[in-house]
Structures are given as structure tokens and as C-alpha cells.
Amino acid sequence: MSDNVIDTVKRQSVIAIAQADSRLKAVELRRQAAALEVLWAKTSEDSDENWPQFAAECGLAPGNIEQAEGDGHREVVAGFGSAGVVFYCLDVPAGTETETESIVKLQAESRLPLPAEQMEIAWRAGQTRNGQMAVTMAAARKEILRDFVENVRAVTPARIMLDCEGIVKAWQTFFRGDQGVAVIVSAAARNSHVCLAEDGRLSNAVVLDMGTDDFSGAAQAAGQTEATGRFVRDMKSVLDLFGYADPAELPLVVLSDGSDAIQGMVTALESAGLNARAVLPQVAELTANSELDAEGIYEYRVPIGIGLVALEPRADELNIFEHLYNPLKEQEKKPWLYTPKAAAAIAVVMLVVLALVSYAADMAMPGAMDKRLKAALSDSDMKELMDRQSLRKTIAAERPDILQIIEIVNESGQGSIKLDGVHFKKGTAASITGEAPGNDQLYKFEETLNDNKYISDAKIQNPSMDAKSKKIRFTITFKYKNFNEKKARTSR
């Protein structure tokens, strides 16, 4: 059994912490055969996002990714609020993971509200139909993500996940969710998460600045029909953003605790002709000795959902913190340097360094390299070595730089051209496909490509106007350096 398998077996418990309803909330979950046990649940006393203090109140020691418990381990995970994340649904040509990643980054640069170096993205592939693959992309400002990492650094969570992924998982597990298409509404007091789920996975999400307070008894008594109308308009706009032409047919599920406020939200949506319904949490998935009932499941639905995702990890998780947070580095501690073993290791390293420095000084003498090579190698060995090096250079020169092609094309578009495909095969003309806002921008794009020293014979092929977007769909073929020339085979 591998170490990874052993680690998976040991980690049967997870502590999930997330902000919900303006409070930090935490639960500890443990999988018991087919059922789930909630060992405890806790809410912070105030709205201050003091993660280290709240973790201490939950009995967690600072700086430990895994908190020891009996014979096993429990993992600590944190939830990041989706209000700071924007989602995009893309359709890209089906290809390898490397090709898809290049196209996703290309499209991201044309869609993101800020320069790419100020943004962080994560994406995952969906189903493929007719040669096109659906891709879900999440993007957020690096500054916001770094601030969150600083908030949770002392807690040292093993993973940081998006809270909307937890909402979809909680809906599936405790609110009778399925693997179909649905829009899930998780309402807090002053805002609401609206999540699109397709095939059991999060595809898109939006946070509205309206919640149960807008549908409370006092608000309704004051005759706030304007707020009700705005909520319906906002929901219709979100459904349109999700790309569904007939939102009345799309199941709209509102997670409910049975309160009048949430029922008021559902009634408003139904009155507008939307296919809305309220769903209450079910306790069938819980063991008999769990600390929570149905009301508690609703209250802690966000950390519970995040904990479930952590207990059942998937390789295609939207890990937007992948390049900004490494929990293993957080656990490096300076006292290690002062242990006897570390001192001995450092002494050995210093001796090796001393030997290398002495050798380098000797090698730095004029002609030292040539003398040593000639002494060590015969004339035939030297010739073979030089021939091999020359062959490597020749092979490298024959490889097209695909990333350079994408960079040239992206710079030539100047932000007005949206590309969705780059195709290159040695011996034939390269081609790109995409859309332009108008003919002027398209022809300017063609002209800029031809001005590049690595590209020639760029030509627009069969442009057409998209009836829905009113933008010009195009294909442009071009030659890149000399890679498009077919070389004649020599006879033996």
C-alpha cells in the first residue's frame, strides 16, 4: 500500500471553517461507513474575522495542518467567500490539457477586468460536444486572495476552497440534490449565493446583495414591494448570465430553514413565472449520535459543504489559491536549524561547499576546462560529444514555439479580438479562430499580424456575422517562420 493510500485511510475527520451570515462557523465531520457524523459545531461570538482566535476557541493548535486525534488525523480546511470571485463559462476546442490551458489563459486575458498579472485564475474541463469542450473558469484579484491568506496563515489550513463549491455539495447531500442542472440559492441575512450546478458540479456563481432581511416580517409590513421587484429582476439577470434562454424551465432551488422570509423569496420568484421551490434539509445522511439536527444542518450548511468536499476530494477542484498558498511551506520552523542532526547536516554541507569552491577556483584558471576535457576524453569521445551537442541544437531549432505564436497573436489583437482556437501543424499553414467586434478591427488585426517579423501571408478566411452577438466570426491562416514549409524527402 502506497503512502498516499495510507494517508487517505487515516484522514477520516475534517474541520471546516468558513464565514457565513457575518460570522465564522466551524464544524468537524467524520465519515462513518455510508453515514456522516457531525462531532461538533461552533459559531464565533462577533463578526470580527479573527481566524487565529476563533481556531483557538475551537481547540485547534496554531500552525498544524493535521491535528492529532486518537489513532487518526483530522484535516483543517478553510472556505473563501465567493463574493470576491467572478466565474466564466467558456467553450473551447477539445484538445490536450496543455492546449486547453493555453486557450483558457488567452480568453482570460481578453475577458478579465484587470491585467492578467493582477488576477489569479483556476479552471476545470466539463463535457465535450461536437468537438467543443465546456470549461468553468474562476478569477479573482491576487490582492484579495493574498489578504485572505494572511488572515488564515496562523491557522495553516491544509486547503483553501471556494464556499460556493461547498454550497453545491451541501445541496446534493442534505437537500435532495441530483446530478442534473439546477440553480441553488443560499440566502443569508444581507446577501444570497446563487450557484449554477451542472452534472453535480459548480459551473457558475453570483452573489446578490439581497437576503432574508429584505423579506422579513418587518420589511413586508413596511410594504417593501420595490425590494421584492428588484430581487426578481436580479434573479432573472443572473439566469440570463448563466446562458439559459428560457429560465422558466430551469429548476430554481432555494435552501430553506422553513422561515417565512425564505418562503417569501420563493413566492416572489414563483409569481414572476420562475420554476422555484424551497427545500428543507434532511437528516438521513447523519449518524444517530451527530450533534446537529435539520435546523443545525441549515445553519452550518456552508462549512458542512466545504468539509464534505474535503472528505471526498476531486482532482478537478477549482483551486484558485494554487499559486499563492502552500501549506507545507507554512510549517517550516526555524528551531530545526538548532537540532543536533541539523547541525551535523550543515557541517557536511559546508565541507562539500568548501570542496566545490576549491575545485571552482582551480577550474577558473585560464585553459583549465580545455586541459581537463582533453585529459579525460580521447579525440573520438570529444568528437562524439560535440556532434551530440550540435544535434540537440538542430532538434531545438526544428521545434515551433507554440507559446510564442499565442503571445504574438494575443498582442496583435490589442484586446479587441477574442480568440477561441490556435491550430498549428508543421508543414501546413497555421490558423486561428475567434470573433471581432467589427470589420475594421478584424482587418487591423490581419495587418498587425503581417507586420510581425515571424509571421507572413496572414489572410482572413470566410468571415461571417454571428446573428446573436452581432460580432464577426473569422478564421485567419498564416505562415510562422519557416515551419509551414514542407521539406522534400531525400532518396536513399
CSV table of C-alpha atoms in Angstrom, one decimal:
chain,number,residue,atom,x,y,z
A,1,MET,CA,0.0,0.0,0.0
A,2,SER,CA,1.4,3.4,-1.0
A,3,ASP,CA,1.9,6.3,1.4
A,4,ASN,CA,-0.9,8.2,-0.4
A,5,VAL,CA,-3.4,5.4,0.2
A,6,ILE,CA,-2.3,5.1,3.9
A,7,ASP,CA,-2.8,8.9,4.3
A,8,THR,CA,-6.2,8.8,2.8
A,9,VAL,CA,-7.3,6.0,5.1
A,10,LYS,CA,-6.0,7.8,8.2
A,11,ARG,CA,-7.7,11.1,7.5
A,12,GLN,CA,-11.3,10.3,8.3
A,13,SER,CA,-12.1,13.5,10.0
A,14,VAL,CA,-12.0,17.1,8.8
A,15,ILE,CA,-12.6,20.5,10.5
A,16,ALA,CA,-14.0,23.1,8.1
A,17,ILE,CA,-14.1,26.8,8.9
A,18,ALA,CA,-15.9,29.4,6.8
A,19,GLN,CA,-17.6,32.8,7.1
A,20,ALA,CA,-21.4,32.6,6.8
A,21,ASP,CA,-24.1,35.1,7.9
A,22,SER,CA,-21.3,37.6,9.0
A,23,ARG,CA,-19.9,35.0,11.5
A,24,LEU,CA,-17.1,32.5,11.4
A,25,LYS,CA,-18.5,29.0,11.6
A,26,ALA,CA,-16.8,25.7,12.1
A,27,VAL,CA,-17.8,22.0,12.1
A,28,GLU,CA,-15.9,18.8,12.5
A,29,LEU,CA,-17.1,16.0,10.2
A,30,ARG,CA,-16.3,12.3,10.3
A,31,ARG,CA,-17.3,9.6,7.8
A,32,GLN,CA,-18.8,6.5,9.4
A,33,ALA,CA,-19.3,3.9,6.7
A,34,ALA,CA,-22.1,5.3,4.5
A,35,ALA,CA,-23.2,7.9,7.0
A,36,LEU,CA,-21.7,11.2,8.2
A,37,GLU,CA,-21.2,12.2,11.8
A,38,VAL,CA,-21.0,15.8,12.9
A,39,LEU,CA,-18.8,15.8,16.0
A,40,TRP,CA,-19.3,19.5,17.0
A,41,ALA,CA,-20.2,22.8,15.6
A,42,LYS,CA,-19.3,26.3,16.7
A,43,THR,CA,-20.0,30.0,15.7
A,44,SER,CA,-17.9,33.0,16.6
A,45,GLU,CA,-19.3,35.4,19.1
A,46,ASP,CA,-18.8,38.5,16.9
A,47,SER,CA,-18.4,39.5,13.2
A,48,ASP,CA,-14.6,40.1,13.5
A,49,GLU,CA,-12.8,37.8,11.1
A,50,ASN,CA,-10.1,36.8,13.7
A,51,TRP,CA,-9.3,33.4,12.3
A,52,PRO,CA,-6.5,32.5,14.8
A,53,GLN,CA,-8.6,33.5,17.8
A,54,PHE,CA,-11.6,31.5,16.6
A,55,ALA,CA,-9.4,28.5,15.8
A,56,ALA,CA,-8.1,28.6,19.3
A,57,GLU,CA,-11.7,28.7,20.6
A,58,CYS,CA,-12.3,25.5,18.6
A,59,GLY,CA,-9.4,23.8,20.3
A,60,LEU,CA,-7.0,23.9,17.4
A,61,ALA,CA,-3.3,24.4,17.9
A,62,PRO,CA,-1.8,27.1,15.7
A,63,GLY,CA,0.5,26.1,12.8
A,64,ASN,CA,-0.6,22.4,12.4
A,65,ILE,CA,-2.1,21.2,9.1
A,66,GLU,CA,-3.1,18.0,10.8
A,67,GLN,CA,-4.5,18.0,14.3
A,68,ALA,CA,-3.8,14.6,16.0
A,69,GLU,CA,-6.8,12.8,17.4
A,70,GLY,CA,-6.6,9.3,18.7
A,71,ASP,CA,-5.3,6.8,16.1
A,72,GLY,CA,-6.1,9.0,13.1
A,73,HIS,CA,-5.8,12.6,11.9
A,74,ARG,CA,-8.1,15.4,11.2
A,75,GLU,CA,-7.5,17.9,8.5
A,76,VAL,CA,-8.3,21.7,8.8
A,77,VAL,CA,-9.7,23.4,5.7
A,78,ALA,CA,-10.9,27.0,5.1
A,79,GLY,CA,-13.6,28.4,2.9
A,80,PHE,CA,-13.1,31.6,0.8
A,81,GLY,CA,-16.1,33.8,0.1
A,82,SER,CA,-17.2,33.8,-3.5
A,83,ALA,CA,-18.2,37.5,-3.4
A,84,GLY,CA,-14.6,38.2,-4.5
A,85,VAL,CA,-14.7,35.7,-7.4
A,86,VAL,CA,-16.1,36.1,-10.9
A,87,PHE,CA,-16.9,33.0,-12.9
A,88,TYR,CA,-16.9,32.5,-16.7
A,89,CYS,CA,-18.3,29.6,-18.8
A,90,LEU,CA,-16.2,29.1,-21.9
A,91,ASP,CA,-16.4,26.8,-24.9
A,92,VAL,CA,-13.0,25.9,-26.3
A,93,PRO,CA,-11.9,23.4,-28.9
A,94,ALA,CA,-11.3,20.0,-27.4
A,95,GLY,CA,-7.6,19.2,-27.0
A,96,THR,CA,-4.9,18.2,-24.6
A,97,GLU,CA,-4.7,19.7,-21.2
A,98,THR,CA,-1.8,21.9,-22.2
A,99,GLU,CA,-3.6,23.2,-25.3
A,100,THR,CA,-6.7,23.9,-23.3
A,101,GLU,CA,-4.8,25.7,-20.6
A,102,SER,CA,-3.2,28.0,-23.3
A,103,ILE,CA,-6.6,28.8,-24.8
A,104,VAL,CA,-8.2,29.4,-21.4
A,105,LYS,CA,-5.4,31.9,-20.5
A,106,LEU,CA,-5.8,33.5,-23.9
A,107,GLN,CA,-9.5,34.0,-23.4
A,108,ALA,CA,-9.0,35.1,-19.8
A,109,GLU,CA,-6.7,38.0,-20.9
A,110,SER,CA,-9.5,39.3,-23.2
A,111,ARG,CA,-12.3,39.0,-20.6
A,112,LEU,CA,-10.7,39.9,-17.2
A,113,PRO,CA,-11.4,43.4,-15.9
A,114,LEU,CA,-7.7,43.9,-14.8
A,115,PRO,CA,-4.4,43.0,-16.4
A,116,ALA,CA,-3.6,39.3,-16.2
A,117,GLU,CA,-0.6,39.8,-13.8
A,118,GLN,CA,-3.1,41.2,-11.2
A,119,MET,CA,-5.5,38.3,-11.5
A,120,GLU,CA,-5.4,34.7,-10.5
A,121,ILE,CA,-7.5,32.1,-12.4
A,122,ALA,CA,-8.5,28.4,-11.9
A,123,TRP,CA,-10.4,26.3,-14.4
A,124,ARG,CA,-11.8,22.8,-15.0
A,125,ALA,CA,-13.0,21.0,-18.0
A,126,GLY,CA,-16.6,19.9,-18.5
A,127,GLN,CA,-18.3,17.8,-21.1
A,128,THR,CA,-17.3,17.7,-24.8
A,129,ARG,CA,-19.8,18.0,-27.5
A,130,ASN,CA,-19.2,18.4,-31.3
A,131,GLY,CA,-15.5,19.0,-30.7
A,132,GLN,CA,-16.1,21.8,-28.2
A,133,MET,CA,-15.4,21.4,-24.5
A,134,ALA,CA,-17.2,23.3,-21.8
A,135,VAL,CA,-14.8,25.0,-19.3
A,136,THR,CA,-15.6,26.7,-16.0
A,137,MET,CA,-13.1,29.4,-15.1
A,138,ALA,CA,-12.9,31.3,-11.8
A,139,ALA,CA,-11.0,34.5,-11.5
A,140,ALA,CA,-10.1,36.8,-8.6
A,141,ARG,CA,-7.8,39.7,-7.8
A,142,LYS,CA,-4.4,38.5,-6.4
A,143,GLU,CA,-4.5,41.2,-3.8
A,144,ILE,CA,-7.8,40.0,-2.3
A,145,LEU,CA,-6.5,36.4,-2.3
A,146,ARG,CA,-3.2,37.3,-0.6
A,147,ASP,CA,-5.1,39.3,2.1
A,148,PHE,CA,-7.2,36.2,2.8
A,149,VAL,CA,-4.0,34.0,3.0
A,150,GLU,CA,-2.7,36.4,5.6
A,151,ASN,CA,-5.9,36.1,7.6
A,152,VAL,CA,-5.7,32.3,7.8
A,153,ARG,CA,-1.9,31.9,7.8
A,154,ALA,CA,-1.7,31.3,11.6
A,155,VAL,CA,-4.4,28.5,11.3
A,156,THR,CA,-2.4,26.9,8.5
A,157,PRO,CA,-5.3,25.1,6.7
A,158,ALA,CA,-4.4,22.2,4.5
A,159,ARG,CA,-6.6,23.6,1.8
A,160,ILE,CA,-8.5,26.8,0.9
A,161,MET,CA,-11.7,26.2,-1.0
A,162,LEU,CA,-14.4,28.3,-2.6
A,163,ASP,CA,-17.5,28.4,-0.4
A,164,CYS,CA,-19.9,28.1,-3.4
A,165,GLU,CA,-18.4,24.6,-4.1
A,166,GLY,CA,-19.4,23.7,-0.5
A,167,ILE,CA,-23.0,25.1,-1.1
A,168,VAL,CA,-23.4,22.8,-4.2
A,169,LYS,CA,-22.1,19.8,-2.2
A,170,ALA,CA,-24.3,20.5,0.8
A,171,TRP,CA,-27.3,20.8,-1.6
A,172,GLN,CA,-26.5,17.4,-3.1
A,173,THR,CA,-26.0,15.7,0.3
A,174,PHE,CA,-28.6,17.2,2.6
A,175,PHE,CA,-31.2,19.0,0.4
A,176,ARG,CA,-32.1,16.1,-2.1
A,177,GLY,CA,-29.9,17.5,-4.9
A,178,ASP,CA,-29.1,15.4,-8.0
A,179,GLN,CA,-26.7,15.3,-10.9
A,180,GLY,CA,-28.9,17.4,-13.2
A,181,VAL,CA,-29.0,21.1,-14.0
A,182,ALA,CA,-30.2,23.4,-11.2
A,183,VAL,CA,-29.7,26.9,-9.8
A,184,ILE,CA,-29.2,26.8,-6.0
A,185,VAL,CA,-30.0,29.9,-3.9
A,186,SER,CA,-28.4,30.0,-0.4
A,187,ALA,CA,-29.7,33.1,1.3
A,188,ALA,CA,-28.0,34.9,4.3
A,189,ALA,CA,-29.4,37.9,6.1
A,190,ARG,CA,-28.0,40.5,3.7
A,191,ASN,CA,-26.9,38.6,0.7
A,192,SER,CA,-27.6,35.5,-1.3
A,193,HIS,CA,-25.3,33.0,-3.1
A,194,VAL,CA,-26.8,31.9,-6.5
A,195,CYS,CA,-24.9,28.8,-7.8
A,196,LEU,CA,-25.4,27.0,-11.1
A,197,ALA,CA,-24.8,23.3,-10.8
A,198,GLU,CA,-24.4,21.1,-13.9
A,199,ASP,CA,-23.6,17.4,-13.7
A,200,GLY,CA,-23.3,17.7,-9.9
A,201,ARG,CA,-20.5,20.3,-10.2
A,202,LEU,CA,-20.4,24.1,-9.8
A,203,SER,CA,-20.5,25.8,-13.2
A,204,ASN,CA,-21.1,29.5,-12.3
A,205,ALA,CA,-21.9,31.6,-9.3
A,206,VAL,CA,-23.1,35.1,-8.4
A,207,VAL,CA,-23.5,36.8,-5.0
A,208,LEU,CA,-26.6,39.2,-4.8
A,209,ASP,CA,-26.7,42.0,-2.2
A,210,MET,CA,-30.2,40.9,-1.1
A,211,GLY,CA,-31.1,38.4,1.6
A,212,THR,CA,-33.7,37.3,4.1
A,213,ASP,CA,-33.7,40.7,5.9
A,214,ASP,CA,-35.4,42.1,2.7
A,215,PHE,CA,-38.2,39.5,3.2
A,216,SER,CA,-38.6,39.6,7.0
A,217,GLY,CA,-41.9,40.3,8.6
A,218,ALA,CA,-41.0,43.9,9.4
A,219,ALA,CA,-39.9,44.6,5.8
A,220,GLN,CA,-43.0,43.1,4.3
A,221,ALA,CA,-45.2,45.0,6.8
A,222,ALA,CA,-43.5,48.2,5.6
A,223,GLY,CA,-44.6,47.4,2.1
A,224,GLN,CA,-41.2,47.0,0.5
A,225,THR,CA,-42.5,45.8,-2.8
A,226,GLU,CA,-39.7,47.6,-4.5
A,227,ALA,CA,-37.2,45.3,-2.9
A,228,THR,CA,-39.2,42.3,-4.0
A,229,GLY,CA,-39.3,43.5,-7.5
A,230,ARG,CA,-35.5,44.2,-7.5
A,231,PHE,CA,-34.9,40.7,-6.2
A,232,VAL,CA,-36.9,39.2,-9.1
A,233,ARG,CA,-35.1,41.4,-11.7
A,234,ASP,CA,-31.7,40.5,-10.3
A,235,MET,CA,-32.5,36.8,-10.3
A,236,LYS,CA,-33.7,37.0,-14.0
A,237,SER,CA,-30.5,38.8,-14.9
A,238,VAL,CA,-28.4,36.1,-13.2
A,239,LEU,CA,-30.3,33.3,-15.1
A,240,ASP,CA,-29.7,35.2,-18.3
A,241,LEU,CA,-26.0,35.5,-17.4
A,242,PHE,CA,-25.9,31.7,-16.8
A,243,GLY,CA,-26.9,31.3,-20.5
A,244,TYR,CA,-30.4,29.9,-20.3
A,245,ALA,CA,-32.8,31.4,-22.8
A,246,ASP,CA,-35.9,30.1,-21.1
A,247,PRO,CA,-35.3,30.5,-17.3
A,248,ALA,CA,-38.8,29.3,-16.5
A,249,GLU,CA,-37.8,25.7,-17.3
A,250,LEU,CA,-34.7,25.8,-15.2
A,251,PRO,CA,-35.2,24.3,-11.7
A,252,LEU,CA,-34.5,27.1,-9.1
A,253,VAL,CA,-33.9,25.6,-5.6
A,254,VAL,CA,-33.9,27.8,-2.5
A,255,LEU,CA,-32.3,26.2,0.5
A,256,SER,CA,-34.7,26.7,3.4
A,257,ASP,CA,-35.0,26.5,7.2
A,258,GLY,CA,-38.7,26.8,6.9
A,259,SER,CA,-38.8,30.5,7.8
A,260,ASP,CA,-41.4,33.0,6.4
A,261,ALA,CA,-38.6,35.1,4.9
A,262,ILE,CA,-37.3,32.4,2.7
A,263,GLN,CA,-40.9,31.3,1.7
A,264,GLY,CA,-41.4,35.0,0.8
A,265,MET,CA,-38.4,34.8,-1.6
A,266,VAL,CA,-39.8,31.6,-3.2
A,267,THR,CA,-43.3,33.2,-3.6
A,268,ALA,CA,-41.8,36.2,-5.3
A,269,LEU,CA,-39.9,34.1,-7.8
A,270,GLU,CA,-43.0,31.9,-8.4
A,271,SER,CA,-45.1,34.9,-9.0
A,272,ALA,CA,-42.6,36.0,-11.7
A,273,GLY,CA,-43.1,32.7,-13.6
A,274,LEU,CA,-39.9,31.1,-12.4
A,275,ASN,CA,-39.7,27.4,-11.5
A,276,ALA,CA,-38.8,28.0,-7.9
A,277,ARG,CA,-39.3,25.8,-4.8
A,278,ALA,CA,-38.0,25.7,-1.2
A,279,VAL,CA,-36.1,22.6,0.0
A,280,LEU,CA,-35.6,21.7,3.7
A,281,PRO,CA,-32.5,19.8,5.0
A,282,GLN,CA,-32.8,16.0,5.6
A,283,VAL,CA,-31.0,14.2,8.4
A,284,ALA,CA,-31.0,10.7,6.8
A,285,GLU,CA,-27.3,11.1,5.9
A,286,LEU,CA,-26.3,11.7,9.6
A,287,THR,CA,-25.5,9.1,12.2
A,288,ALA,CA,-27.7,8.9,15.3
A,289,ASN,CA,-25.1,10.5,17.6
A,290,SER,CA,-24.5,13.6,15.5
A,291,GLU,CA,-24.6,16.9,17.2
A,292,LEU,CA,-26.8,18.6,14.7
A,293,ASP,CA,-30.5,18.3,13.7
A,294,ALA,CA,-32.1,19.6,10.5
A,295,GLU,CA,-32.1,23.2,11.8
A,296,GLY,CA,-28.4,22.9,12.6
A,297,ILE,CA,-27.6,21.5,9.1
A,298,TYR,CA,-29.1,24.6,7.6
A,299,GLU,CA,-27.3,27.0,9.9
A,300,TYR,CA,-23.9,25.3,9.2
A,301,ARG,CA,-24.6,24.4,5.5
A,302,VAL,CA,-21.5,26.3,4.2
A,303,PRO,CA,-18.8,24.7,6.4
A,304,ILE,CA,-20.5,21.4,6.2
A,305,GLY,CA,-20.4,21.5,2.4
A,306,ILE,CA,-16.7,22.5,2.4
A,307,GLY,CA,-16.0,19.7,4.8
A,308,LEU,CA,-17.7,17.2,2.5
A,309,VAL,CA,-15.7,18.4,-0.4
A,310,ALA,CA,-12.5,17.9,1.7
A,311,LEU,CA,-13.6,14.3,2.7
A,312,GLU,CA,-14.2,13.4,-0.9
A,313,PRO,CA,-11.5,15.3,-2.9
A,314,ARG,CA,-11.6,15.5,-6.7
A,315,ALA,CA,-8.7,16.2,-9.0
A,316,ASP,CA,-10.6,18.9,-10.8
A,317,GLU,CA,-11.2,21.2,-7.9
A,318,LEU,CA,-11.2,24.9,-8.6
A,319,ASN,CA,-8.1,25.7,-6.6
A,320,ILE,CA,-7.7,29.4,-7.1
A,321,PHE,CA,-5.1,29.6,-4.3
A,322,GLU,CA,-2.8,27.0,-6.0
A,323,HIS,CA,0.0,29.5,-6.8
A,324,LEU,CA,-0.5,31.7,-3.7
A,325,TYR,CA,-0.7,29.3,-0.8
A,326,ASN,CA,1.5,26.3,0.1
A,327,PRO,CA,0.6,24.8,3.5
A,328,LEU,CA,3.8,22.7,3.6
A,329,LYS,CA,6.0,25.9,3.5
A,330,GLU,CA,3.9,27.4,6.3
A,331,GLN,CA,5.0,24.6,8.6
A,332,GLU,CA,8.7,25.2,8.1
A,333,LYS,CA,10.1,26.3,11.6
A,334,LYS,CA,13.4,27.9,12.4
A,335,PRO,CA,14.2,25.8,15.5
A,336,TRP,CA,15.0,22.9,13.2
A,337,LEU,CA,18.3,24.6,12.4
A,338,TYR,CA,19.4,24.2,16.0
A,339,THR,CA,18.8,20.4,16.4
A,340,PRO,CA,21.9,18.1,16.6
A,341,LYS,CA,21.0,16.3,13.4
A,342,ALA,CA,20.6,19.7,11.6
A,343,ALA,CA,24.0,20.9,12.9
A,344,ALA,CA,25.7,17.7,11.6
A,345,ALA,CA,24.0,18.0,8.3
A,346,ILE,CA,25.0,21.7,7.9
A,347,ALA,CA,28.6,20.7,8.8
A,348,VAL,CA,28.6,18.1,6.0
A,349,VAL,CA,27.2,20.6,3.5
A,350,MET,CA,29.8,23.2,4.4
A,351,LEU,CA,32.6,20.6,3.7
A,352,VAL,CA,31.0,19.9,0.3
A,353,VAL,CA,30.7,23.6,-0.4
A,354,LEU,CA,34.4,24.1,0.5
A,355,ALA,CA,35.5,21.3,-1.8
A,356,LEU,CA,33.3,22.8,-4.6
A,357,VAL,CA,34.8,26.2,-4.1
A,358,SER,CA,38.3,24.9,-4.2
A,359,TYR,CA,37.5,23.0,-7.4
A,360,ALA,CA,35.9,26.1,-9.0
A,361,ALA,CA,38.9,28.2,-8.2
A,362,ASP,CA,41.1,25.7,-10.0
A,363,MET,CA,38.7,25.5,-12.9
A,364,ALA,CA,38.7,29.3,-13.3
A,365,MET,CA,42.3,29.3,-14.3
A,366,PRO,CA,42.9,30.1,-18.0
A,367,GLY,CA,42.6,26.9,-20.1
A,368,ALA,CA,41.8,24.7,-17.2
A,369,MET,CA,38.5,23.5,-18.7
A,370,ASP,CA,40.1,22.6,-22.1
A,371,LYS,CA,43.0,20.8,-20.3
A,372,ARG,CA,40.8,18.7,-18.1
A,373,LEU,CA,38.5,17.8,-21.0
A,374,LYS,CA,41.4,16.7,-23.2
A,375,ALA,CA,42.9,14.7,-20.4
A,376,ALA,CA,39.7,12.9,-19.6
A,377,LEU,CA,38.5,12.3,-23.2
A,378,SER,CA,40.0,10.8,-26.3
A,379,ASP,CA,39.7,12.5,-29.6
A,380,SER,CA,36.9,10.2,-30.7
A,381,ASP,CA,35.0,10.8,-27.5
A,382,MET,CA,35.4,14.6,-27.9
A,383,LYS,CA,34.1,14.5,-31.4
A,384,GLU,CA,31.1,12.4,-30.4
A,385,LEU,CA,30.3,14.9,-27.6
A,386,MET,CA,30.4,17.8,-30.0
A,387,ASP,CA,28.3,16.1,-32.6
A,388,ARG,CA,25.7,15.2,-29.9
A,389,GLN,CA,25.5,18.9,-28.8
A,390,SER,CA,25.2,20.0,-32.3
A,391,LEU,CA,22.3,17.6,-32.9
A,392,ARG,CA,20.5,18.9,-29.8
A,393,LYS,CA,20.7,22.4,-31.2
A,394,THR,CA,19.4,21.3,-34.5
A,395,ILE,CA,16.4,19.5,-33.0
A,396,ALA,CA,15.6,22.5,-30.8
A,397,ALA,CA,15.6,24.8,-33.8
A,398,GLU,CA,13.1,22.5,-35.6
A,399,ARG,CA,10.6,22.8,-32.8
A,400,PRO,CA,7.9,25.5,-33.2
A,401,ASP,CA,7.4,27.8,-30.2
A,402,ILE,CA,3.6,27.4,-29.7
A,403,LEU,CA,3.6,29.8,-26.7
A,404,GLN,CA,5.3,32.4,-28.9
A,405,ILE,CA,2.6,32.0,-31.5
A,406,ILE,CA,-0.1,32.6,-28.9
A,407,GLU,CA,1.7,35.6,-27.4
A,408,ILE,CA,2.1,37.2,-30.9
A,409,VAL,CA,-1.5,36.6,-31.8
A,410,ASN,CA,-2.7,37.9,-28.4
A,411,GLU,CA,-0.6,41.1,-28.7
A,412,SER,CA,-1.7,41.7,-32.2
A,413,GLY,CA,-5.4,41.6,-31.2
A,414,GLN,CA,-4.8,44.5,-28.7
A,415,GLY,CA,-7.7,43.4,-26.5
A,416,SER,CA,-10.5,43.8,-29.1
A,417,ILE,CA,-10.2,40.4,-30.6
A,418,LYS,CA,-11.4,37.3,-28.7
A,419,LEU,CA,-9.7,34.1,-29.8
A,420,ASP,CA,-11.0,30.6,-29.1
A,421,GLY,CA,-8.6,28.4,-31.1
A,422,VAL,CA,-5.0,28.2,-32.3
A,423,HIS,CA,-4.2,25.4,-34.7
A,424,PHE,CA,-0.6,24.5,-35.9
A,425,LYS,CA,0.7,21.6,-37.7
A,426,LYS,CA,4.2,21.5,-39.2
A,427,GLY,CA,4.2,21.6,-43.0
A,428,THR,CA,0.8,23.4,-43.3
A,429,ALA,CA,-0.4,27.0,-42.7
A,430,ALA,CA,-1.2,27.8,-39.1
A,431,SER,CA,-4.7,29.1,-38.3
A,432,ILE,CA,-6.6,30.9,-35.6
A,433,THR,CA,-10.3,31.3,-35.0
A,434,GLY,CA,-12.3,33.8,-32.9
A,435,GLU,CA,-14.5,36.8,-33.1
A,436,ALA,CA,-14.0,40.6,-33.7
A,437,PRO,CA,-16.4,43.5,-32.7
A,438,GLY,CA,-16.4,44.7,-36.4
A,439,ASN,CA,-14.7,44.5,-39.8
A,440,ASP,CA,-12.4,47.5,-39.0
A,441,GLN,CA,-10.9,45.7,-36.0
A,442,LEU,CA,-10.6,42.4,-38.0
A,443,TYR,CA,-8.7,43.9,-40.9
A,444,LYS,CA,-6.5,45.9,-38.5
A,445,PHE,CA,-5.7,42.6,-36.7
A,446,GLU,CA,-4.7,41.0,-40.1
A,447,GLU,CA,-2.5,43.9,-40.9
A,448,THR,CA,-0.8,43.8,-37.5
A,449,LEU,CA,-0.1,40.1,-37.9
A,450,ASN,CA,1.6,40.6,-41.2
A,451,ASP,CA,3.8,43.3,-39.7
A,452,ASN,CA,5.3,40.8,-37.3
A,453,LYS,CA,8.7,39.6,-38.3
A,454,TYR,CA,7.9,35.9,-37.5
A,455,ILE,CA,4.5,35.8,-39.5
A,456,SER,CA,3.8,36.2,-43.2
A,457,ASP,CA,0.8,35.8,-45.6
A,458,ALA,CA,-1.8,36.3,-42.9
A,459,LYS,CA,-5.2,36.1,-44.6
A,460,ILE,CA,-8.8,36.3,-43.4
A,461,GLN,CA,-10.9,33.3,-44.4
A,462,ASN,CA,-14.7,33.3,-44.7
A,463,PRO,CA,-15.7,36.0,-42.1
A,464,SER,CA,-19.4,35.9,-41.1
A,465,MET,CA,-21.6,37.8,-38.6
A,466,ASP,CA,-22.9,35.9,-35.6
A,467,ALA,CA,-26.7,36.5,-35.5
A,468,LYS,CA,-26.9,36.6,-31.8
A,469,SER,CA,-23.8,38.6,-30.7
A,470,LYS,CA,-23.6,40.7,-33.9
A,471,LYS,CA,-19.8,40.1,-33.9
A,472,ILE,CA,-17.7,38.9,-36.8
A,473,ARG,CA,-16.6,35.2,-36.6
A,474,PHE,CA,-13.4,34.6,-38.5
A,475,THR,CA,-10.6,32.3,-39.4
A,476,ILE,CA,-7.1,33.6,-40.3
A,477,THR,CA,-4.4,31.5,-41.8
A,478,PHE,CA,-0.7,32.5,-41.8
A,479,LYS,CA,2.9,31.2,-42.1
A,480,TYR,CA,5.1,31.1,-39.0
A,481,LYS,CA,8.8,31.5,-39.6
A,482,ASN,CA,9.7,28.6,-41.9
A,483,PHE,CA,7.8,25.8,-40.1
A,484,ASN,CA,5.0,25.8,-42.6
A,485,GLU,CA,7.3,24.7,-45.5
A,486,LYS,CA,7.2,21.1,-46.5
A,487,LYS,CA,10.7,19.6,-46.9
A,488,ALA,CA,11.3,17.2,-49.7
A,489,ARG,CA,12.4,13.8,-48.7
A,490,THR,CA,15.8,12.7,-49.9
A,491,SER,CA,16.0,9.3,-51.6
A,492,ARG,CA,18.5,6.8,-50.2
